CSV table of C-alpha atoms and ligand atoms in Angstrom, one decimal:
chain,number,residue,atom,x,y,z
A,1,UNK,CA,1.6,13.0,18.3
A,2,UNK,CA,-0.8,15.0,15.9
A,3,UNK,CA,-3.3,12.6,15.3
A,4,UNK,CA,-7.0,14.7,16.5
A,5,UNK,CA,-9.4,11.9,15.2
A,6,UNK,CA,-10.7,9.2,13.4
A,7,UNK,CA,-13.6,9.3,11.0
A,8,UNK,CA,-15.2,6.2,9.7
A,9,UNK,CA,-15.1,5.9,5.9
A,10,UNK,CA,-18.3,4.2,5.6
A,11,UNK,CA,-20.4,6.1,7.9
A,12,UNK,CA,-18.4,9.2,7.9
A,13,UNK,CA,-19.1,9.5,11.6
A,14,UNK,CA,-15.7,10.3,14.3
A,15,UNK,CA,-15.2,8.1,16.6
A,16,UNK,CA,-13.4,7.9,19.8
A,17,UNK,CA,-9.7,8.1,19.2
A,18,UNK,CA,-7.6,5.3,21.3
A,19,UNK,CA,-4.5,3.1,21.0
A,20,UNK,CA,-6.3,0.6,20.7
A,21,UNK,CA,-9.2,2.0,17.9
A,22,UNK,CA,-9.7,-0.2,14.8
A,23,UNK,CA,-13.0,-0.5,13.1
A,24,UNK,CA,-15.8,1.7,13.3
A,25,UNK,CA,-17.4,0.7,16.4
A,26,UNK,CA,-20.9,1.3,14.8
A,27,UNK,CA,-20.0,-0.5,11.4
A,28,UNK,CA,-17.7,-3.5,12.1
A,29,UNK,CA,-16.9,-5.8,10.0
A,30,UNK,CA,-19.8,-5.1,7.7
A,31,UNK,CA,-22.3,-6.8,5.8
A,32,UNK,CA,-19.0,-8.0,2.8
A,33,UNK,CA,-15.8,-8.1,3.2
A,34,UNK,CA,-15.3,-4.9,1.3
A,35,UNK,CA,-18.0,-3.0,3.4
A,36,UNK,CA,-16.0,-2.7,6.3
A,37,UNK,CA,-15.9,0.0,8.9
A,38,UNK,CA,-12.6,1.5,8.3
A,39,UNK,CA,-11.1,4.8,10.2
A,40,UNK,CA,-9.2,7.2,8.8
A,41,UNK,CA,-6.6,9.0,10.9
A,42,UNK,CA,-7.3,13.3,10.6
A,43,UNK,CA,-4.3,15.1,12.1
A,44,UNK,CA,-3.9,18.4,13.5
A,45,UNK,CA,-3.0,19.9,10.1
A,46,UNK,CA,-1.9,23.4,10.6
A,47,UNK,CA,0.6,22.1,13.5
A,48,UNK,CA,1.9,19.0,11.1
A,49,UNK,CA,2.4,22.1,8.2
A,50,UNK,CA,4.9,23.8,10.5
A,51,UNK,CA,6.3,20.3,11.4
A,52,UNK,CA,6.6,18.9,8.0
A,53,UNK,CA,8.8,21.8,6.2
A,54,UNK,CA,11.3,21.8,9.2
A,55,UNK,CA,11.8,18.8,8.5
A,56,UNK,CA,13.9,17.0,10.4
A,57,UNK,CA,16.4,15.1,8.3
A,58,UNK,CA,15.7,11.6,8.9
A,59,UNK,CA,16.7,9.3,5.5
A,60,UNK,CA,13.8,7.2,6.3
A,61,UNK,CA,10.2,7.3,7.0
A,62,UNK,CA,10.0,8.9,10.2
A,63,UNK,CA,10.9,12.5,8.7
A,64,UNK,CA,7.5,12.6,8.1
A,65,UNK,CA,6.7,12.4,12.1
A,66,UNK,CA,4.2,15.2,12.0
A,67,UNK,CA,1.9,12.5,9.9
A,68,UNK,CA,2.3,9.9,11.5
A,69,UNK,CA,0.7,8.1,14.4
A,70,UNK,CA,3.5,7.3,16.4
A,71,UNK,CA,5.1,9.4,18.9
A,72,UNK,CA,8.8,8.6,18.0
A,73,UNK,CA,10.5,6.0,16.0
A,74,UNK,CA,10.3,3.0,17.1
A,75,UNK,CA,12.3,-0.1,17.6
A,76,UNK,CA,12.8,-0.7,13.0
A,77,UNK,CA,15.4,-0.7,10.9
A,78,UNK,CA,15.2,2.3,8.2
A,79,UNK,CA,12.5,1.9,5.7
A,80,UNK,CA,11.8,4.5,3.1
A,81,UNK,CA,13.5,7.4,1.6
A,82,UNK,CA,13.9,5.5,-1.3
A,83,UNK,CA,15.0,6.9,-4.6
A,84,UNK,CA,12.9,8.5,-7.3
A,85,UNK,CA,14.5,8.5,-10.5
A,86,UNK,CA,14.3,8.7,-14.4
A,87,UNK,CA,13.9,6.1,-16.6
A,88,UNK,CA,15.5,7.4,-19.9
A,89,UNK,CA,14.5,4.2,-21.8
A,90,UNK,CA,10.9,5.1,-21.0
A,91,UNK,CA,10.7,8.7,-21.5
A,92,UNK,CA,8.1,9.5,-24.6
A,93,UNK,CA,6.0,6.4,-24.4
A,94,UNK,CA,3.1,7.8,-25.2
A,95,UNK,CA,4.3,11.0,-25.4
A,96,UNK,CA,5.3,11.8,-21.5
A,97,UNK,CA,7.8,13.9,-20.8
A,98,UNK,CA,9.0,11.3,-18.2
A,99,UNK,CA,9.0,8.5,-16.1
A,100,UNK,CA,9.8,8.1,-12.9
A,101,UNK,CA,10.8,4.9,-10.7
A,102,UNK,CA,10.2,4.9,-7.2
A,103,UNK,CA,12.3,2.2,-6.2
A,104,UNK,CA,10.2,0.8,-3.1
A,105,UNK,CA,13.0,-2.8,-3.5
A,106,UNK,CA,15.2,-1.0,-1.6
A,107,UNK,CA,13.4,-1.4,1.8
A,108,UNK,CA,14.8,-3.6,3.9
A,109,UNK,CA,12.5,-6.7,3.2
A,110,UNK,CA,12.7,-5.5,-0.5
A,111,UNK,CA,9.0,-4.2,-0.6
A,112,UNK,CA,6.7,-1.1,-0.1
A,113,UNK,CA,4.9,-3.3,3.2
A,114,UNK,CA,7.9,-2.2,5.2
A,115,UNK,CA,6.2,1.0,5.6
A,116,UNK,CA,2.9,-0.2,7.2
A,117,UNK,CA,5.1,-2.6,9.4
A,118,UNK,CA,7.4,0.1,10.3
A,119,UNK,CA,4.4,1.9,11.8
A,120,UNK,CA,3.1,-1.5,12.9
A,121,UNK,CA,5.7,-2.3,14.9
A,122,UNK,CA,6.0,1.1,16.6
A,123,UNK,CA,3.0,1.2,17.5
A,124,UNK,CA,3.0,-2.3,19.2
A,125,UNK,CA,6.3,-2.1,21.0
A,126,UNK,CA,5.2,1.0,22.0
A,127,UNK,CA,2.3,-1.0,23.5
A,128,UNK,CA,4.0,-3.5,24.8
A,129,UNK,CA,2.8,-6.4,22.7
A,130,UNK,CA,4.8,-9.4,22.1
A,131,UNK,CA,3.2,-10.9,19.7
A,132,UNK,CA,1.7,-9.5,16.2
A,133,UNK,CA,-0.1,-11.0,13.2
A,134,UNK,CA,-1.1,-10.4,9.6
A,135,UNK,CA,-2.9,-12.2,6.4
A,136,UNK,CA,-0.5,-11.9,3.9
A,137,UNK,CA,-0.2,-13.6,0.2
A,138,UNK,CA,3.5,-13.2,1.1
A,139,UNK,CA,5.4,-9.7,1.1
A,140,UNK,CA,3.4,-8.5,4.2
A,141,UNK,CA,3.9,-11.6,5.8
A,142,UNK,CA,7.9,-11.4,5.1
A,143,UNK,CA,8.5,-7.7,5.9
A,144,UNK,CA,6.4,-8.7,9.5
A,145,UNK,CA,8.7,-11.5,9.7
A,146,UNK,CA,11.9,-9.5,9.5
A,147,UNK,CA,10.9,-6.4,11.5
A,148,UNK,CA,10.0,-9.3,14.1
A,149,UNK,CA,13.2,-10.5,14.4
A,150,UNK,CA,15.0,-7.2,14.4
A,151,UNK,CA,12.3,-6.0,17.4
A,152,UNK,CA,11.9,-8.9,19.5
A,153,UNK,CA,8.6,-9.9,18.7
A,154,UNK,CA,7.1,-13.2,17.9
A,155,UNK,CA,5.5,-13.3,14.0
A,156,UNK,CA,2.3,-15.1,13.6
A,157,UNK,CA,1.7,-14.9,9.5
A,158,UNK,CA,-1.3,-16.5,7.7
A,159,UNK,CA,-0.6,-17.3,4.2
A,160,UNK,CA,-2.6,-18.4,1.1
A,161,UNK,CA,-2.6,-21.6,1.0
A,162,UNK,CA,-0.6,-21.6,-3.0
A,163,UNK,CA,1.9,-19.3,-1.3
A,164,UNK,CA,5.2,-20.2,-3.0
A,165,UNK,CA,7.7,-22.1,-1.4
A,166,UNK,CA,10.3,-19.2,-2.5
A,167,UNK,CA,7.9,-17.1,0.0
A,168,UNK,CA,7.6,-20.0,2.7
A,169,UNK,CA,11.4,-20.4,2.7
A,170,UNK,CA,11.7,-16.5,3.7
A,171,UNK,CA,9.3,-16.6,6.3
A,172,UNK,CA,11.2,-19.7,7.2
A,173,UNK,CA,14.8,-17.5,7.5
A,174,UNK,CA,13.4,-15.0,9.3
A,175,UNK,CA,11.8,-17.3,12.3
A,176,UNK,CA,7.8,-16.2,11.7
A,177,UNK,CA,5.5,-18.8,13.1
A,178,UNK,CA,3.7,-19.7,9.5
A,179,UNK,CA,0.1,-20.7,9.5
A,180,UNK,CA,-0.5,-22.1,5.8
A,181,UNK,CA,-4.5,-21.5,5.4
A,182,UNK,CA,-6.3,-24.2,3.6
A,183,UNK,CA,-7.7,-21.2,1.5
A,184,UNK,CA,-7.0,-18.1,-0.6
A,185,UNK,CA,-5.8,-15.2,0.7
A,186,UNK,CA,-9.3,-13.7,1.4
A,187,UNK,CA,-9.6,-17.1,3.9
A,188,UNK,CA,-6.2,-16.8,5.3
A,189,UNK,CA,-7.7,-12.8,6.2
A,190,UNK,CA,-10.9,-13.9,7.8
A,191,UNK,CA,-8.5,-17.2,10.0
A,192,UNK,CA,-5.9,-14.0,10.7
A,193,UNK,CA,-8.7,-11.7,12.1
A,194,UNK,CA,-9.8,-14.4,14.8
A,195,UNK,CA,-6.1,-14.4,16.2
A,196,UNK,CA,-7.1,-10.6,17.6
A,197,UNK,CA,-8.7,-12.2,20.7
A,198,UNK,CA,-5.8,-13.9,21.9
A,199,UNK,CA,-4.1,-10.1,22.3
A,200,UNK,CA,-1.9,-10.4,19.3
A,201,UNK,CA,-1.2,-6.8,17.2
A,202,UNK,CA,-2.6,-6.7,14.3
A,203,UNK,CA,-0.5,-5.8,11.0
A,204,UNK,CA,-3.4,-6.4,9.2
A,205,UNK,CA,-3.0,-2.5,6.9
A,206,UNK,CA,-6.3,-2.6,6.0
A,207,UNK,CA,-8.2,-2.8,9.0
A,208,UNK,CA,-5.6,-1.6,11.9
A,209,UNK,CA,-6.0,2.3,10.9
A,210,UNK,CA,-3.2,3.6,11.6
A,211,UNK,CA,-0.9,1.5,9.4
A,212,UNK,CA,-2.0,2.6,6.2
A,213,UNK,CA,-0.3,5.8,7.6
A,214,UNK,CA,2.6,4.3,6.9
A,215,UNK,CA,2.2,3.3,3.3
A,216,UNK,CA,1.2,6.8,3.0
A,217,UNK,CA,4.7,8.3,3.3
A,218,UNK,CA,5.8,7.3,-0.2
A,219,UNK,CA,3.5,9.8,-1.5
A,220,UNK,CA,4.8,12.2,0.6
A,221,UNK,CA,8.5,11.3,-0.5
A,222,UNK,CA,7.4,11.9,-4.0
A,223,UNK,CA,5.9,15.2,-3.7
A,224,UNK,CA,9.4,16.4,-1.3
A,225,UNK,CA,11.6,14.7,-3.9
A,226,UNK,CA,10.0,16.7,-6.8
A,227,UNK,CA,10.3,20.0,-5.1
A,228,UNK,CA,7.1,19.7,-3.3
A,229,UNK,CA,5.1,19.2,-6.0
A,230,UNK,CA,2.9,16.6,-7.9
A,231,UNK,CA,3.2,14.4,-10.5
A,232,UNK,CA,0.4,14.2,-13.5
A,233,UNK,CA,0.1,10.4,-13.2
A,234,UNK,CA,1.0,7.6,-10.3
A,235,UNK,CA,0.7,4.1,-11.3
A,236,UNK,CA,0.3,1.4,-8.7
A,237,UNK,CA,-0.9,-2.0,-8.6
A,238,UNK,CA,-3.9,-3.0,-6.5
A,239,UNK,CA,-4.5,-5.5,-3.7
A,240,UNK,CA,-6.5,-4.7,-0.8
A,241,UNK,CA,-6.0,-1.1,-2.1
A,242,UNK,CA,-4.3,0.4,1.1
A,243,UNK,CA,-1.1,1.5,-1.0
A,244,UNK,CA,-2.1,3.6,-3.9
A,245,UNK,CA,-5.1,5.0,-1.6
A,246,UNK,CA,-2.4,5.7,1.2
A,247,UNK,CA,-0.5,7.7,-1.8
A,248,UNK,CA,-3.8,9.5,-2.7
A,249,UNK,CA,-4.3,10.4,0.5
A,250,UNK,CA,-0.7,11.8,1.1
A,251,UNK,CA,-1.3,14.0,-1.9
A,252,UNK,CA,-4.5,15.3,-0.4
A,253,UNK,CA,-3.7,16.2,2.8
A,254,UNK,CA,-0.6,18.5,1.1
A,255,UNK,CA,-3.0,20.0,-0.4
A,256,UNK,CA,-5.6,20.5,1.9
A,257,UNK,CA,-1.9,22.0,4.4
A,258,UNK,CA,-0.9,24.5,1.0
A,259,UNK,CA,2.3,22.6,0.4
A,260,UNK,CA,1.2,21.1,-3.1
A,261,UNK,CA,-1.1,22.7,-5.8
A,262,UNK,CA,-2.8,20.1,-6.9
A,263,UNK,CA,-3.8,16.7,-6.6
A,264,UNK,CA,-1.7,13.8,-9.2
A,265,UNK,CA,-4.1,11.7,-11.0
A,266,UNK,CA,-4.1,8.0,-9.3
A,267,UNK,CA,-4.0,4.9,-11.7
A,268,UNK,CA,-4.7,1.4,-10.3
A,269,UNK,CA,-3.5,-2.3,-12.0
A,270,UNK,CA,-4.7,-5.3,-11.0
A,271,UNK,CA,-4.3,-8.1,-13.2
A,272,UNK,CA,-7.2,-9.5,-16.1
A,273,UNK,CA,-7.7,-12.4,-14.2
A,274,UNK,CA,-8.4,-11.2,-10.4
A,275,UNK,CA,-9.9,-7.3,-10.6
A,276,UNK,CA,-12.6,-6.5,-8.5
A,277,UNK,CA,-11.5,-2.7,-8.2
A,278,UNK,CA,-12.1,-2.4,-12.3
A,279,UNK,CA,-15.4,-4.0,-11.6
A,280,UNK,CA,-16.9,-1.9,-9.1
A,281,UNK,CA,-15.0,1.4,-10.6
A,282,UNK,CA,-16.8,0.6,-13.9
A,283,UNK,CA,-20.4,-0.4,-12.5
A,284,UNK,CA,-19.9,2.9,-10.7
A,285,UNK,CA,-19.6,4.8,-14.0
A,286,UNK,CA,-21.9,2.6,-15.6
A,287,UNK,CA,-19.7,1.4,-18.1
A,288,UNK,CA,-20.2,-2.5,-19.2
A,289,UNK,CA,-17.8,-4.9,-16.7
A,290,UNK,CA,-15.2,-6.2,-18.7
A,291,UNK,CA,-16.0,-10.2,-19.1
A,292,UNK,CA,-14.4,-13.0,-16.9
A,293,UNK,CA,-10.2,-13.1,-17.6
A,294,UNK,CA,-8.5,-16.0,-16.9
A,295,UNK,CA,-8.5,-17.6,-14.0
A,296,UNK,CA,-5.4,-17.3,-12.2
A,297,UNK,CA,-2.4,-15.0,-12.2
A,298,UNK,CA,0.9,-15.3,-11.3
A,299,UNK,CA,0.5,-11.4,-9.8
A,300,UNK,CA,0.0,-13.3,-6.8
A,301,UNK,CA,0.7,-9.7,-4.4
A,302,UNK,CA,-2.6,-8.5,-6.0
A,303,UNK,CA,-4.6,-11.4,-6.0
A,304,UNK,CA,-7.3,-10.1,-3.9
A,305,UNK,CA,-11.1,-10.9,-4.3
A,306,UNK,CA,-12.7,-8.7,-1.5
A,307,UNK,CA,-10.1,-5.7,-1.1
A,308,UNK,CA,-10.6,-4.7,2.5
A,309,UNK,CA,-9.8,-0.6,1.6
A,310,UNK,CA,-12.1,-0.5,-1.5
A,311,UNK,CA,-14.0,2.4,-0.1
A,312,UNK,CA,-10.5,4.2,0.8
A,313,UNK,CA,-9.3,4.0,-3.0
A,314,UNK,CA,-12.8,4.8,-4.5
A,315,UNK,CA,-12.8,7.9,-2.7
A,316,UNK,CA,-9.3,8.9,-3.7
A,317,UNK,CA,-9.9,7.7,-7.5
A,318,UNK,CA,-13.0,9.8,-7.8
A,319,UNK,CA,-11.4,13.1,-5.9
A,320,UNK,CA,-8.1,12.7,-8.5
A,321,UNK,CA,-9.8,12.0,-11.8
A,322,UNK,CA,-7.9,8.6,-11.4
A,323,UNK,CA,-8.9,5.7,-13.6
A,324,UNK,CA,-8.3,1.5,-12.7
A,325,UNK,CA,-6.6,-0.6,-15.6
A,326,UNK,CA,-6.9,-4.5,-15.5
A,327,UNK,CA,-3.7,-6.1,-17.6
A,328,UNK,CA,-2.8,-9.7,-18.9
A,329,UNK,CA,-0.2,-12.2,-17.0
A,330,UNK,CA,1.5,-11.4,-20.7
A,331,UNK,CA,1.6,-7.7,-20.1
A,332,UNK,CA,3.4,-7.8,-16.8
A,333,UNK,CA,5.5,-10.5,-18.0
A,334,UNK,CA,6.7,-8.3,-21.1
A,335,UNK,CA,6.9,-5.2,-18.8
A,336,UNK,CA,9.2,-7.4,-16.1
A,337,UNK,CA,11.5,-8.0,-18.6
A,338,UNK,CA,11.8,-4.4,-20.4
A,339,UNK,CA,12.3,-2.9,-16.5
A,340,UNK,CA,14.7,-5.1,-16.7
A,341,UNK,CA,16.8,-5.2,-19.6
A,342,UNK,CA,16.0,-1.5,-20.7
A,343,UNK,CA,16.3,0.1,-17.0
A,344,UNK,CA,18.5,-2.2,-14.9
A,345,UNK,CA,15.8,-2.8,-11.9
A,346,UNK,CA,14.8,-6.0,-11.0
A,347,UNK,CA,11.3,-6.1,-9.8
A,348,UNK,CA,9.3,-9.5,-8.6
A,349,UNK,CA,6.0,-10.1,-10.8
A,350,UNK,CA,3.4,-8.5,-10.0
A,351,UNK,CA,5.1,-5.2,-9.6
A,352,UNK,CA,5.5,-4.7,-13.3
A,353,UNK,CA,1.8,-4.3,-14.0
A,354,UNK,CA,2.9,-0.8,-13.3
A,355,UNK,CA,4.4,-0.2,-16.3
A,356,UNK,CA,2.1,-2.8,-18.3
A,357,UNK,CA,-0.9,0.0,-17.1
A,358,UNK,CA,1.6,2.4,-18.3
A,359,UNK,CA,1.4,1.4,-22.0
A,360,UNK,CA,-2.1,0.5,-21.6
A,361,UNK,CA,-2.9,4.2,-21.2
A,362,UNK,CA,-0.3,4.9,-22.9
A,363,UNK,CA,-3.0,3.1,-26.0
A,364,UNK,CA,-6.3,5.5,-24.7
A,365,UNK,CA,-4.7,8.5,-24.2
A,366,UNK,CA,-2.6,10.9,-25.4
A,367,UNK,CA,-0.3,12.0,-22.3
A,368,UNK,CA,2.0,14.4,-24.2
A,369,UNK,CA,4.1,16.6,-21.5
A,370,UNK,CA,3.2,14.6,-18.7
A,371,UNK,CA,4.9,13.4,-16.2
A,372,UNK,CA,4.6,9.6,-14.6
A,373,UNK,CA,5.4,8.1,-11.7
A,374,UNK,CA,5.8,4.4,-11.7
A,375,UNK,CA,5.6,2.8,-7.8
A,376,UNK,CA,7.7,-0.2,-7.9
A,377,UNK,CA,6.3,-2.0,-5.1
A,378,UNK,CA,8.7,-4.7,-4.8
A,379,UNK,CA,12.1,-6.6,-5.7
A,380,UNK,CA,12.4,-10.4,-4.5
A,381,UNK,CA,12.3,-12.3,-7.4
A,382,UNK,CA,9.7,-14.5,-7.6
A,383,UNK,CA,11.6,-17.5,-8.0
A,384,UNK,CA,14.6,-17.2,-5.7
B,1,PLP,C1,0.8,-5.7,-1.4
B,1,PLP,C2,1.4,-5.4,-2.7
B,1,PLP,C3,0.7,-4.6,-3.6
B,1,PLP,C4,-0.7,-4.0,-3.4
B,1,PLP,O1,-0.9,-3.3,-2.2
B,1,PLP,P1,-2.3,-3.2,-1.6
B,1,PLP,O2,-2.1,-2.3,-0.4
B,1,PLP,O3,-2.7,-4.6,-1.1
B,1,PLP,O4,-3.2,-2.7,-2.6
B,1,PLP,C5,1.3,-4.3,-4.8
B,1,PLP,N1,2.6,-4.8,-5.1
B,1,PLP,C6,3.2,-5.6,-4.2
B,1,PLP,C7,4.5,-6.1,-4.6
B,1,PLP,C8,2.6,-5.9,-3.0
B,1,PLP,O5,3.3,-6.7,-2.2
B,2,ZN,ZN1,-18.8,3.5,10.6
């Protein structure tokens, strides 16, 4: 393995580097729920380099190896290596050159959270753990559900309590022991984190460093599937911000190893009704919050009130000129559909606020000659 450290995002002290390492030992939880002590895993970058463009031919995650924390693949079906293609129906909006799909349904579980629990999993078999838990408003929980049952290992998920019966009946296929919070998902977090005592893994992406690894190899697929280059834009939507930070931070360490030139520019969605990353980006910049949306959303993947990695994707916004874009339940609705019937890809809800941000831009800015990469973080329809 190439891991050499972990530095604490908040204090931006190391810390001691074990299997076992989760939060900043000085910072903890915090004094929020955002404010938490979250590590970041530094590897040795000049052996991962050499690694990385031998690559080794694996059609899944694990060809990335050399940046991950796991010393060989683990007990997990193929996740990853999943397509990057054109959309010809969206090419010119806004004057792009194109834009790109990458088409994270395809994972096994249908989602881009097969990645963390890819690592996840590894890393707890590896361990010897028999029993691993996440908060989830529904896709982590499923994708730890079925990488359960393929590994062995017993599934202890903590859902929202308005999680959909859709998403209770998958967790109910794939065996997971299902613990329905009497809360949001920011209470269902908080009831998941107590289960660490009892010597359960934790899938939890945010807070168990090393998963977000994980999420991070779809940025690196992009850049290798574009010649080992970047992208202008890459739009994502927002949750506990692990993803799109993971992809800014894939982006940065190519850079920082020589391999890319220079760094894409990150866009974040979250929908008008639940965006606390627009919030704080704005009050950052000193721009005027945008006033209250409605007050639910059916983006229910990114309906996050405290996102656990805002520190991660702050840093990576700022360092890529990146910008956060809140849309309407309308927006995403219009962009599921277009996806749809313009570019033949089914995509559940909340994943369309990609292209919704898209357009939205698309409005501010002129983005002639650009290239855009839209992250299509997930295909189970919502309602079957
Ligand atoms: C989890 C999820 C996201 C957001 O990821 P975060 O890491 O929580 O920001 C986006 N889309 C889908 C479909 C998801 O399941
Ligand atoms: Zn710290």
């Amino acid at each position: 393995m190439l891991v050499s450290g972990l530095e604490c995002l908040r204090c931006e002290q190391p810390t001691e580097l074990t299997p076992e390492s989760y939060l900043c030992p000085r910072c903890g939880t915090g004094e929020r729920a955002s404010d938490a002590g979250i590590l970041d895993v530094l590897y040795d970058y000049a052996a991962a380099r050499k690694g990385l463009l031998g690559a080794n031919g694996d059609a899944d995650l694990f060809r990335y190896l050399p940046l991950l924390p796991v010393e060989e693949r683990g007990q997990v079906p193929p996740v990853g290596w999943t397509p990057l293609y054109e959309a010809p129906a969206l090419a010119g909006l806004g004057g792009l050159d194109s834009v790109l799909l990458k088409d994270e349904t395809r994972n096994p579980t249908r989602a881009l959270k097969d990645r963390a629990t890819a690592v996840g999993v590894s890393r707890a078999k590896a361990l010897g753990y028999e029993d691993i838990y996440c908060a989830s408003a529904g896709n982590a929980a499923i994708s730890l559900a079925g990488f359960s049952a393929y590994a062995g290992l017993r599934a202890h998920v903590f859902v929202p309590n308005a999680a959909s019966e859709v998403r209770l009946g998958w967790l109910a296929r794939f065996g997971a022991d299902t613990r329905r919070s009497s809360g949001d998902y920011d209470f269902a977090f908080d009831e998941a984190e107590e289960m660490r005592s009892r010597g359960w893994y934790s899938r939890n992406c945010a807070f168990n460093p090393f998963l977000v690894e994980g999420k991070k190899t779809a940025g690196l697929e992009i850049a290798e599937q574009l010649g080992w280059s970047s992208p202008d834009l890459i739009v994502c939507p927002v949750g506990d911000a692990c993803t799109l930070a993971a992809i800014g931070k894939a982006f940065r360490e190519l850079t920082e190893m020589g391999i890319v030139d220079r760094l894409p520019r990150l866009i974040g969605v979250q929908s008008r009704a639940t965006h606390p990353v627009v919030d704080r980006f704005d009050a950052d910049r000193g721009r005027p919050v945008a006033a209250a949306g409605p007050a639910t959303t059916t983006a229910a993947s990114i309906d996050v009130k405290e996102p656990r990695n805002l520190t991660r994707l702050l840093n990576e916004l700022e360092r890529s000129g990146g910008t956060m874009i809140a849309v309407d339940d309308e927006e995403i609705g219009a962009a599921q559909r277009e996806l749809a019937e313009r570019s033949g890809i089914v995509v559940e809800f909340t994943s369309a606020a990609s292209l919704g941000a898209l357009r939205r831009l698309a409005e501010e800015e002129t983005l002639a000659g650009q290239r855009a990469v839209l992250i299509l973080t997930g295909g189970r329809p919502d309602d079957a």
